[in-house]
Amino acid sequence: MNPVQTDKLKPGQILAEEVRDINGRLLLARGNQIQPNHIRIFKIWGISEVNVAGAASRMDSFDPELDSELVEQARESMMILCRHVDMEHPAIKEIFNLAVQFRCRHGLVEVESNLHITEPELPHQTQKQNFIDALYKKKIILPEIPAVVFELNEVVANPMSSAVQIAEVVNRSPSLTALLLKIVNSSFYGFPSKIDKVSHAVTLIGTREISGLALGISILSTFKNIPKEIIDMYTFIKHSLACGIFSRVIAAHLNSNQTEQLFVSGLLHDLGRLILYIHFPKESHNNITRSRNRSKLLFKEESDYLGCDHSQVGQQLLKQWKLPLIIENCVFYHHNPSEAQQTVPATIVHLADIMVNSLGIGSSGEKFVPPLDRAAWENLEFPISNFEKVIGQATHQFKALESILRL
Ligand SMILES: [Fe+2]
Ligand SMILES: [Fe+2]
């Protein structure tokens, strides 16, 4: 029993494991013979791959032979990137091995010389900034919530909202409308004919899914004009989108009914970093340089020199914007989920962030793989044997949604 990409399924193959959509609804039970209409339904519901009886193993069916020298190089560079994680932990061991193979296959093996920054450090900051204090005293003004986000949040929170009402809000923002239509017409959904109305898209994909996507995208679009010298927004959004998708896939594996909130939480988990980059560009640049030169975690540098880290800043912003509590909880605790009121959703984002950092998909500024919160991991009860499938499904979905990256 091994996964086969939906595009490569052949009618007549036998399903080795039931297929459910991202909200847990059963699409096809185990043991059924796959028919052409099943393949179409899988595509419509964004199922990237299914388990088929007798298929070749993924690790055998992708690139058959990895160059042993490249694998060695990938292992060595990964050892440097993993210096803050417990390499003896079984979950980390599995992520490490999968990441080595993934990086070899996708040209993401770090060259040793790139792992150390040669830029000189800025003068030592003698006085610790207190960002949160300044925030409370209103010395720092956080960005206003974009009108469309506010309105979307309202219609989404109302269980009586119809597809037409959600579409009306989306239609008020031409850029969001264009982007959403681009996404629903992408290979990710694989609809047979072109969808040119938002209301049609909402009906087909579902109100929760479309509004989660619209909410996350419109928030990240607010920051698209940050100068490249401060942060490359392309790689930042790549990291954010990957974390959103990985969080949703892990949540679906856990049969969670909060897959969309998890997607938005993953998408926004490092949002606070954008605020730090805007208000403290020099200090943030210095923190990044210092963390790499001294091989320290960036969020620890933030705490040491700014008096708080990006998760606290992100929480403040989401609180001000009155986004759902579960998102605020996931963002605030994504580096220490065992301390969260709602541990499981925060741990899902935490695990997604560790996977995405290990695989090297985009970056929010952090170079090293963040450490695993052991207590939270144990509480999650997620089988390590599912990691390979999660990575396969999530990276496939990520590829199909890459059009979002050109916000
Ligand atoms: Fe983070
Ligand atoms: Fe992150």
Short mmCIF file of C-alpha atoms and ligand atoms in Angstrom, two decimals:
data_model
loop_
_atom_site.label_atom_id
_atom_site.label_comp_id
_atom_site.label_asym_id
_atom_site.label_seq_id
_atom_site.Cartn_x
_atom_site.Cartn_y
_atom_site.Cartn_z
CA MET A 1 0.00 0.00 0.00
CA ASN A 2 1.60 3.21 -1.18
CA PRO A 3 0.49 6.66 -2.29
CA VAL A 4 -0.12 7.43 -5.96
CA GLN A 5 -0.67 10.99 -7.20
CA THR A 6 -4.26 11.61 -8.34
CA ASP A 7 -3.01 12.64 -11.80
CA LYS A 8 -1.36 9.24 -12.20
CA LEU A 9 -4.30 7.07 -11.06
CA LYS A 10 -5.61 4.50 -13.52
CA PRO A 11 -9.27 3.34 -13.60
CA GLY A 12 -9.51 -0.18 -12.24
CA GLN A 13 -6.93 0.25 -9.46
CA ILE A 14 -8.09 -0.84 -6.01
CA LEU A 15 -8.21 1.69 -3.20
CA ALA A 16 -6.07 0.46 -0.27
CA GLU A 17 -7.20 3.13 2.18
CA GLU A 18 -10.38 5.22 2.41
CA VAL A 19 -10.25 8.72 0.95
CA ARG A 20 -11.63 11.68 2.87
CA ASP A 21 -11.69 15.36 1.93
CA ILE A 22 -9.91 17.97 4.03
CA ASN A 23 -12.96 18.23 6.29
CA GLY A 24 -13.04 14.51 6.93
CA ARG A 25 -16.01 13.62 4.69
CA LEU A 26 -15.73 10.13 3.20
CA LEU A 27 -15.29 10.29 -0.58
CA LEU A 28 -14.55 6.64 -1.34
CA ALA A 29 -14.25 3.60 0.94
CA ARG A 30 -11.33 1.21 1.03
CA GLY A 31 -11.48 -1.79 -1.34
CA ASN A 32 -13.38 0.03 -4.09
CA GLN A 33 -12.25 -0.17 -7.69
CA ILE A 34 -11.36 3.34 -8.87
CA GLN A 35 -13.55 4.67 -11.72
CA PRO A 36 -12.94 7.78 -13.93
CA ASN A 37 -15.58 9.78 -11.99
CA HIS A 38 -13.77 8.98 -8.70
CA ILE A 39 -10.58 10.50 -10.11
CA ARG A 40 -12.54 13.62 -11.06
CA ILE A 41 -14.10 13.85 -7.56
CA PHE A 42 -10.65 13.47 -5.95
CA LYS A 43 -9.37 16.36 -8.06
CA ILE A 44 -12.38 18.54 -7.25
CA TRP A 45 -11.85 18.01 -3.52
CA GLY A 46 -8.15 18.70 -3.74
CA ILE A 47 -7.03 15.12 -3.00
CA SER A 48 -3.47 15.08 -4.23
CA GLU A 49 -2.83 11.37 -3.81
CA VAL A 50 -4.47 8.16 -2.61
CA ASN A 51 -3.23 4.81 -1.38
CA VAL A 52 -3.58 2.09 -3.97
CA ALA A 53 -3.02 -1.63 -3.46
CA GLY A 54 0.26 -2.92 -4.85
CA ALA A 55 1.72 0.44 -5.92
CA ALA A 56 5.47 0.99 -5.69
CA SER A 57 6.80 2.77 -2.63
CA ARG A 58 7.04 6.56 -2.91
CA MET A 59 10.70 6.47 -2.01
CA ASP A 60 11.27 3.98 -4.84
CA SER A 61 8.92 5.62 -7.30
CA PHE A 62 10.35 9.14 -7.15
CA ASP A 63 13.98 9.61 -8.22
CA PRO A 64 15.22 6.04 -8.15
CA GLU A 65 18.83 6.69 -7.22
CA LEU A 66 20.02 9.63 -5.21
CA ASP A 67 23.63 10.56 -5.65
CA SER A 68 25.42 9.32 -2.52
CA GLU A 69 27.75 12.35 -2.43
CA LEU A 70 24.78 14.71 -2.59
CA VAL A 71 23.04 12.78 0.20
CA GLU A 72 26.17 13.09 2.33
CA GLN A 73 26.36 16.84 1.65
CA ALA A 74 22.65 17.19 2.51
CA ARG A 75 23.17 15.25 5.76
CA GLU A 76 26.11 17.42 6.78
CA SER A 77 24.31 20.70 6.11
CA MET A 78 21.16 19.41 7.84
CA MET A 79 23.25 18.56 10.92
CA ILE A 80 24.22 22.24 11.11
CA LEU A 81 20.62 23.40 10.62
CA CYS A 82 19.42 20.94 13.26
CA ARG A 83 21.82 22.04 15.98
CA HIS A 84 18.97 23.18 18.25
CA VAL A 85 16.89 20.00 17.98
CA ASP A 86 17.26 16.70 19.81
CA MET A 87 18.58 14.39 17.11
CA GLU A 88 17.79 11.34 19.27
CA HIS A 89 14.06 12.06 19.27
CA PRO A 90 12.28 9.58 16.94
CA ALA A 91 10.05 12.27 15.37
CA ILE A 92 13.07 14.47 14.61
CA LYS A 93 15.03 11.50 13.23
CA GLU A 94 12.21 10.76 10.78
CA ILE A 95 11.84 14.43 9.73
CA PHE A 96 15.63 14.64 9.31
CA ASN A 97 15.76 11.62 6.99
CA LEU A 98 12.78 12.74 4.93
CA ALA A 99 14.19 16.27 4.69
CA VAL A 100 17.57 15.00 3.46
CA GLN A 101 15.86 13.11 0.64
CA PHE A 102 13.50 15.99 -0.13
CA ARG A 103 16.33 18.52 -0.32
CA CYS A 104 18.34 16.23 -2.62
CA ARG A 105 15.38 15.82 -4.96
CA HIS A 106 14.47 19.50 -5.06
CA GLY A 107 17.88 21.14 -5.29
CA LEU A 108 17.63 22.51 -1.76
CA VAL A 109 20.89 21.18 -0.36
CA GLU A 110 22.58 24.06 1.43
CA VAL A 111 26.19 24.70 0.50
CA GLU A 112 28.32 24.73 3.65
CA SER A 113 29.58 28.30 2.94
CA ASN A 114 25.97 29.61 2.81
CA LEU A 115 25.31 28.45 6.32
CA HIS A 116 27.46 31.13 7.88
CA ILE A 117 26.99 34.83 7.26
CA THR A 118 30.14 36.75 6.65
CA GLU A 119 28.58 40.19 7.12
CA PRO A 120 30.03 42.08 10.08
CA GLU A 121 27.68 42.47 13.01
CA LEU A 122 26.19 45.87 13.72
CA PRO A 123 27.40 47.54 16.91
CA HIS A 124 26.21 45.75 20.01
CA GLN A 125 22.84 46.96 21.23
CA THR A 126 23.37 48.08 24.78
CA GLN A 127 19.83 48.96 25.59
CA LYS A 128 17.24 46.28 25.25
CA GLN A 129 14.21 47.50 23.35
CA ASN A 130 10.89 46.77 24.91
CA PHE A 131 8.57 46.31 22.02
CA ILE A 132 5.54 45.05 23.92
CA ASP A 133 5.85 47.92 26.41
CA ALA A 134 6.00 50.43 23.57
CA LEU A 135 3.01 48.70 22.02
CA TYR A 136 0.94 49.04 25.19
CA LYS A 137 1.91 52.68 25.58
CA LYS A 138 0.79 53.19 21.99
CA LYS A 139 4.25 54.36 20.94
CA ILE A 140 4.01 51.78 18.19
CA ILE A 141 0.87 51.74 16.11
CA LEU A 142 -0.03 48.41 14.58
CA PRO A 143 -1.48 48.37 11.08
CA GLU A 144 -5.25 48.73 10.81
CA ILE A 145 -7.24 45.72 9.80
CA PRO A 146 -7.93 45.83 6.04
CA ALA A 147 -11.68 46.47 5.58
CA VAL A 148 -12.15 43.29 3.57
CA VAL A 149 -10.59 41.16 6.35
CA PHE A 150 -12.92 42.70 8.91
CA GLU A 151 -16.00 42.07 6.76
CA LEU A 152 -14.88 38.54 5.85
CA ASN A 153 -14.32 37.76 9.50
CA GLU A 154 -17.89 38.85 10.24
CA VAL A 155 -19.56 36.81 7.49
CA VAL A 156 -17.43 33.77 8.26
CA ALA A 157 -18.28 33.91 11.97
CA ASN A 158 -21.99 33.88 11.10
CA PRO A 159 -23.11 30.29 10.43
CA MET A 160 -26.11 31.62 8.49
CA SER A 161 -23.90 33.34 5.86
CA SER A 162 -24.59 32.19 2.33
CA ALA A 163 -22.18 31.71 -0.57
CA VAL A 164 -23.64 34.86 -2.18
CA GLN A 165 -22.97 36.97 0.95
CA ILE A 166 -19.36 35.77 1.16
CA ALA A 167 -18.89 36.39 -2.56
CA GLU A 168 -20.27 39.93 -2.14
CA VAL A 169 -17.54 40.75 0.40
CA VAL A 170 -14.77 39.21 -1.71
CA ASN A 171 -16.03 41.05 -4.82
CA ARG A 172 -15.43 44.40 -3.09
CA SER A 173 -11.70 43.80 -3.43
CA PRO A 174 -10.76 43.43 -7.12
CA SER A 175 -7.28 42.06 -6.34
CA LEU A 176 -8.66 39.45 -3.95
CA THR A 177 -11.35 38.45 -6.46
CA ALA A 178 -8.75 38.02 -9.22
CA LEU A 179 -6.49 35.99 -6.97
CA LEU A 180 -9.24 33.70 -5.68
CA LEU A 181 -10.43 32.98 -9.21
CA LYS A 182 -6.83 32.25 -10.21
CA ILE A 183 -6.54 29.77 -7.34
CA VAL A 184 -9.83 27.97 -7.99
CA ASN A 185 -8.89 27.65 -11.65
CA SER A 186 -5.45 26.24 -10.78
CA SER A 187 -4.48 22.60 -11.09
CA PHE A 188 -5.00 22.27 -7.31
CA TYR A 189 -8.76 21.98 -7.78
CA GLY A 190 -8.73 20.64 -11.34
CA PHE A 191 -12.28 21.72 -12.26
CA PRO A 192 -13.10 20.71 -15.82
CA SER A 193 -14.41 24.16 -16.88
CA LYS A 194 -13.34 27.73 -16.11
CA ILE A 195 -14.91 29.33 -13.02
CA ASP A 196 -15.43 33.05 -13.50
CA LYS A 197 -17.70 33.96 -10.56
CA VAL A 198 -16.68 34.10 -6.91
CA SER A 199 -20.13 32.87 -5.81
CA HIS A 200 -19.65 29.81 -8.04
CA ALA A 201 -16.21 29.22 -6.51
CA VAL A 202 -17.64 29.50 -2.99
CA THR A 203 -20.40 26.98 -3.80
CA LEU A 204 -17.95 24.52 -5.33
CA ILE A 205 -15.17 24.72 -2.77
CA GLY A 206 -17.16 25.52 0.35
CA THR A 207 -17.67 28.66 2.41
CA ARG A 208 -15.15 27.79 5.13
CA GLU A 209 -12.38 26.89 2.71
CA ILE A 210 -12.77 29.92 0.48
CA SER A 211 -13.07 32.39 3.36
CA GLY A 212 -10.01 30.94 5.13
CA LEU A 213 -8.02 31.31 1.97
CA ALA A 214 -9.31 34.85 1.35
CA LEU A 215 -8.67 35.89 4.95
CA GLY A 216 -5.07 34.69 4.98
CA ILE A 217 -4.22 36.03 1.56
CA SER A 218 -5.67 39.47 2.14
CA ILE A 219 -3.76 39.81 5.45
CA LEU A 220 -0.44 38.83 3.88
CA SER A 221 -1.16 41.14 0.90
CA THR A 222 -1.27 44.04 3.37
CA PHE A 223 2.48 43.61 3.87
CA LYS A 224 3.48 43.03 0.27
CA ASN A 225 5.28 46.37 -0.05
CA ILE A 226 7.93 45.70 2.60
CA PRO A 227 11.30 46.54 0.93
CA LYS A 228 13.37 43.59 -0.18
CA GLU A 229 16.38 44.78 1.84
CA ILE A 230 14.37 44.08 5.00
CA ILE A 231 12.73 40.78 4.02
CA ASP A 232 12.17 38.98 0.77
CA MET A 233 8.36 38.70 0.90
CA TYR A 234 8.43 35.97 -1.75
CA THR A 235 10.33 33.59 0.53
CA PHE A 236 8.36 34.77 3.56
CA ILE A 237 5.02 33.97 1.91
CA LYS A 238 6.44 30.70 0.64
CA HIS A 239 7.25 29.69 4.23
CA SER A 240 3.85 30.93 5.47
CA LEU A 241 1.83 29.22 2.76
CA ALA A 242 3.73 25.96 3.24
CA CYS A 243 3.07 26.10 7.01
CA GLY A 244 -0.62 26.73 6.34
CA ILE A 245 -0.89 23.75 4.00
CA PHE A 246 1.17 21.43 6.25
CA SER A 247 -0.99 22.44 9.26
CA ARG A 248 -4.16 21.66 7.32
CA VAL A 249 -2.87 18.28 6.13
CA ILE A 250 -1.72 17.26 9.64
CA ALA A 251 -5.11 18.39 11.04
CA ALA A 252 -6.92 16.31 8.41
CA HIS A 253 -4.83 13.25 9.36
CA LEU A 254 -5.96 13.79 12.95
CA ASN A 255 -9.60 13.98 11.79
CA SER A 256 -9.82 17.52 13.14
CA ASN A 257 -12.90 19.56 12.23
CA GLN A 258 -10.81 22.74 12.39
CA THR A 259 -8.76 22.20 9.23
CA GLU A 260 -9.46 25.68 7.83
CA GLN A 261 -8.64 27.51 11.07
CA LEU A 262 -5.40 25.51 11.13
CA PHE A 263 -4.66 26.57 7.57
CA VAL A 264 -5.09 30.25 8.45
CA SER A 265 -3.09 29.82 11.69
CA GLY A 266 -0.19 28.25 9.80
CA LEU A 267 -0.39 30.96 7.16
CA LEU A 268 -0.19 33.71 9.81
CA HIS A 269 2.06 32.07 12.45
CA ASP A 270 5.09 34.31 11.80
CA LEU A 271 3.06 37.46 11.03
CA GLY A 272 4.58 39.24 14.05
CA ARG A 273 7.96 39.09 12.35
CA LEU A 274 6.67 41.41 9.60
CA ILE A 275 5.77 44.00 12.25
CA LEU A 276 9.26 43.68 13.76
CA TYR A 277 10.83 44.07 10.30
CA ILE A 278 8.78 47.25 9.68
CA HIS A 279 9.34 48.93 13.07
CA PHE A 280 12.85 47.70 13.85
CA PRO A 281 14.47 47.12 10.44
CA LYS A 282 18.04 47.68 11.66
CA GLU A 283 17.63 45.66 14.83
CA SER A 284 15.86 42.87 12.96
CA HIS A 285 18.63 42.71 10.37
CA ASN A 286 21.16 42.68 13.18
CA ASN A 287 19.25 39.89 14.96
CA ILE A 288 19.27 37.78 11.80
CA THR A 289 23.00 38.35 11.26
CA ARG A 290 23.82 37.69 14.91
CA SER A 291 21.70 34.54 15.10
CA ARG A 292 23.50 33.08 12.07
CA ASN A 293 26.97 34.14 13.11
CA ARG A 294 26.49 32.74 16.58
CA SER A 295 24.30 29.83 15.45
CA LYS A 296 21.46 30.91 17.72
CA LEU A 297 17.72 30.65 17.15
CA LEU A 298 16.25 33.86 15.75
CA PHE A 299 13.25 33.94 18.09
CA LYS A 300 15.63 33.77 21.08
CA GLU A 301 17.61 36.70 19.65
CA GLU A 302 14.36 38.65 19.27
CA SER A 303 13.52 38.10 22.94
CA ASP A 304 17.03 39.03 24.04
CA TYR A 305 17.25 42.27 22.07
CA LEU A 306 13.67 43.40 21.50
CA GLY A 307 12.16 42.24 24.78
CA CYS A 308 9.65 39.97 23.05
CA ASP A 309 9.54 37.59 20.12
CA HIS A 310 7.44 37.57 16.95
CA SER A 311 4.79 35.26 18.42
CA GLN A 312 3.84 37.86 21.05
CA VAL A 313 3.72 40.64 18.46
CA GLY A 314 1.62 38.48 16.13
CA GLN A 315 -0.82 37.75 18.94
CA GLN A 316 -1.22 41.47 19.69
CA LEU A 317 -2.03 42.17 16.07
CA LEU A 318 -4.57 39.35 15.80
CA LYS A 319 -6.14 40.41 19.09
CA GLN A 320 -6.51 43.97 17.79
CA TRP A 321 -8.05 42.62 14.60
CA LYS A 322 -10.43 40.39 16.61
CA LEU A 323 -9.59 37.26 14.62
CA PRO A 324 -10.88 33.96 16.07
CA LEU A 325 -9.28 32.93 19.37
CA ILE A 326 -8.01 29.62 18.02
CA ILE A 327 -5.84 31.47 15.45
CA GLU A 328 -4.50 33.82 18.12
CA ASN A 329 -3.75 30.78 20.35
CA CYS A 330 -1.87 28.94 17.57
CA VAL A 331 0.17 32.00 16.62
CA PHE A 332 1.11 32.87 20.22
CA TYR A 333 2.16 29.35 21.17
CA HIS A 334 3.63 28.01 17.94
CA HIS A 335 7.11 27.72 19.54
CA ASN A 336 5.89 26.40 22.93
CA PRO A 337 2.53 24.70 22.32
CA SER A 338 2.51 22.70 25.58
CA GLU A 339 1.81 26.00 27.37
CA ALA A 340 -1.24 26.78 25.22
CA GLN A 341 -4.83 26.64 26.41
CA GLN A 342 -5.63 24.67 23.26
CA THR A 343 -2.55 22.47 22.96
CA VAL A 344 -3.48 20.32 19.95
CA PRO A 345 -4.05 23.06 17.33
CA ALA A 346 -0.93 24.95 18.52
CA THR A 347 1.10 21.71 18.30
CA ILE A 348 -0.11 21.10 14.75
CA VAL A 349 1.26 24.51 13.66
CA HIS A 350 4.44 23.83 15.69
CA LEU A 351 5.02 20.50 13.91
CA ALA A 352 4.21 22.04 10.50
CA ASP A 353 6.78 24.82 11.15
CA ILE A 354 9.46 22.26 12.09
CA MET A 355 8.76 20.23 8.94
CA VAL A 356 8.74 23.26 6.62
CA ASN A 357 11.96 24.65 8.13
CA SER A 358 13.60 21.22 7.78
CA LEU A 359 12.53 20.87 4.16
CA GLY A 360 13.80 24.39 3.38
CA ILE A 361 10.57 25.70 1.76
CA GLY A 362 10.89 29.50 1.93
CA SER A 363 11.98 31.31 5.08
CA SER A 364 10.67 33.89 7.53
CA GLY A 365 14.22 34.78 8.56
CA GLU A 366 14.97 31.72 10.71
CA LYS A 367 17.83 29.58 9.47
CA PHE A 368 17.74 26.76 12.01
CA VAL A 369 15.14 24.08 12.58
CA PRO A 370 13.20 25.12 15.72
CA PRO A 371 13.26 22.67 18.66
CA LEU A 372 10.41 20.22 19.23
CA ASP A 373 8.23 20.72 22.31
CA ARG A 374 8.39 17.14 23.64
CA ALA A 375 5.39 17.34 25.99
CA ALA A 376 3.17 18.80 23.28
CA TRP A 377 4.37 16.21 20.78
CA GLU A 378 3.49 13.33 23.11
CA ASN A 379 0.05 14.79 23.73
CA LEU A 380 -0.62 15.03 19.98
CA GLU A 381 -0.47 11.23 19.49
CA PHE A 382 0.39 11.56 15.83
CA PRO A 383 1.98 8.48 14.21
CA ILE A 384 5.50 9.10 12.92
CA SER A 385 4.75 6.65 10.13
CA ASN A 386 2.38 9.30 8.69
CA PHE A 387 5.12 11.91 8.20
CA GLU A 388 6.11 10.71 4.74
CA LYS A 389 2.49 10.84 3.58
CA VAL A 390 1.96 14.30 5.13
CA ILE A 391 5.03 15.66 3.37
CA GLY A 392 3.98 14.09 0.05
CA GLN A 393 0.41 15.45 0.23
CA ALA A 394 1.35 18.88 1.53
CA THR A 395 4.17 19.52 -0.95
CA HIS A 396 1.90 18.43 -3.80
CA GLN A 397 -0.79 20.89 -2.66
CA PHE A 398 1.83 23.58 -2.17
CA LYS A 399 3.01 23.22 -5.76
CA ALA A 400 -0.52 23.56 -7.07
CA LEU A 401 -1.14 26.70 -4.98
CA GLU A 402 2.13 28.41 -5.82
CA SER A 403 0.26 31.04 -7.87
CA ILE A 404 -0.60 32.68 -4.53
CA LEU A 405 3.07 33.52 -4.12
CA ARG A 406 2.82 36.22 -6.76
CA LEU A 407 0.44 38.29 -4.64
FE FE B 1 7.95 31.41 14.44
FE FE B 2 7.88 29.78 10.92
#
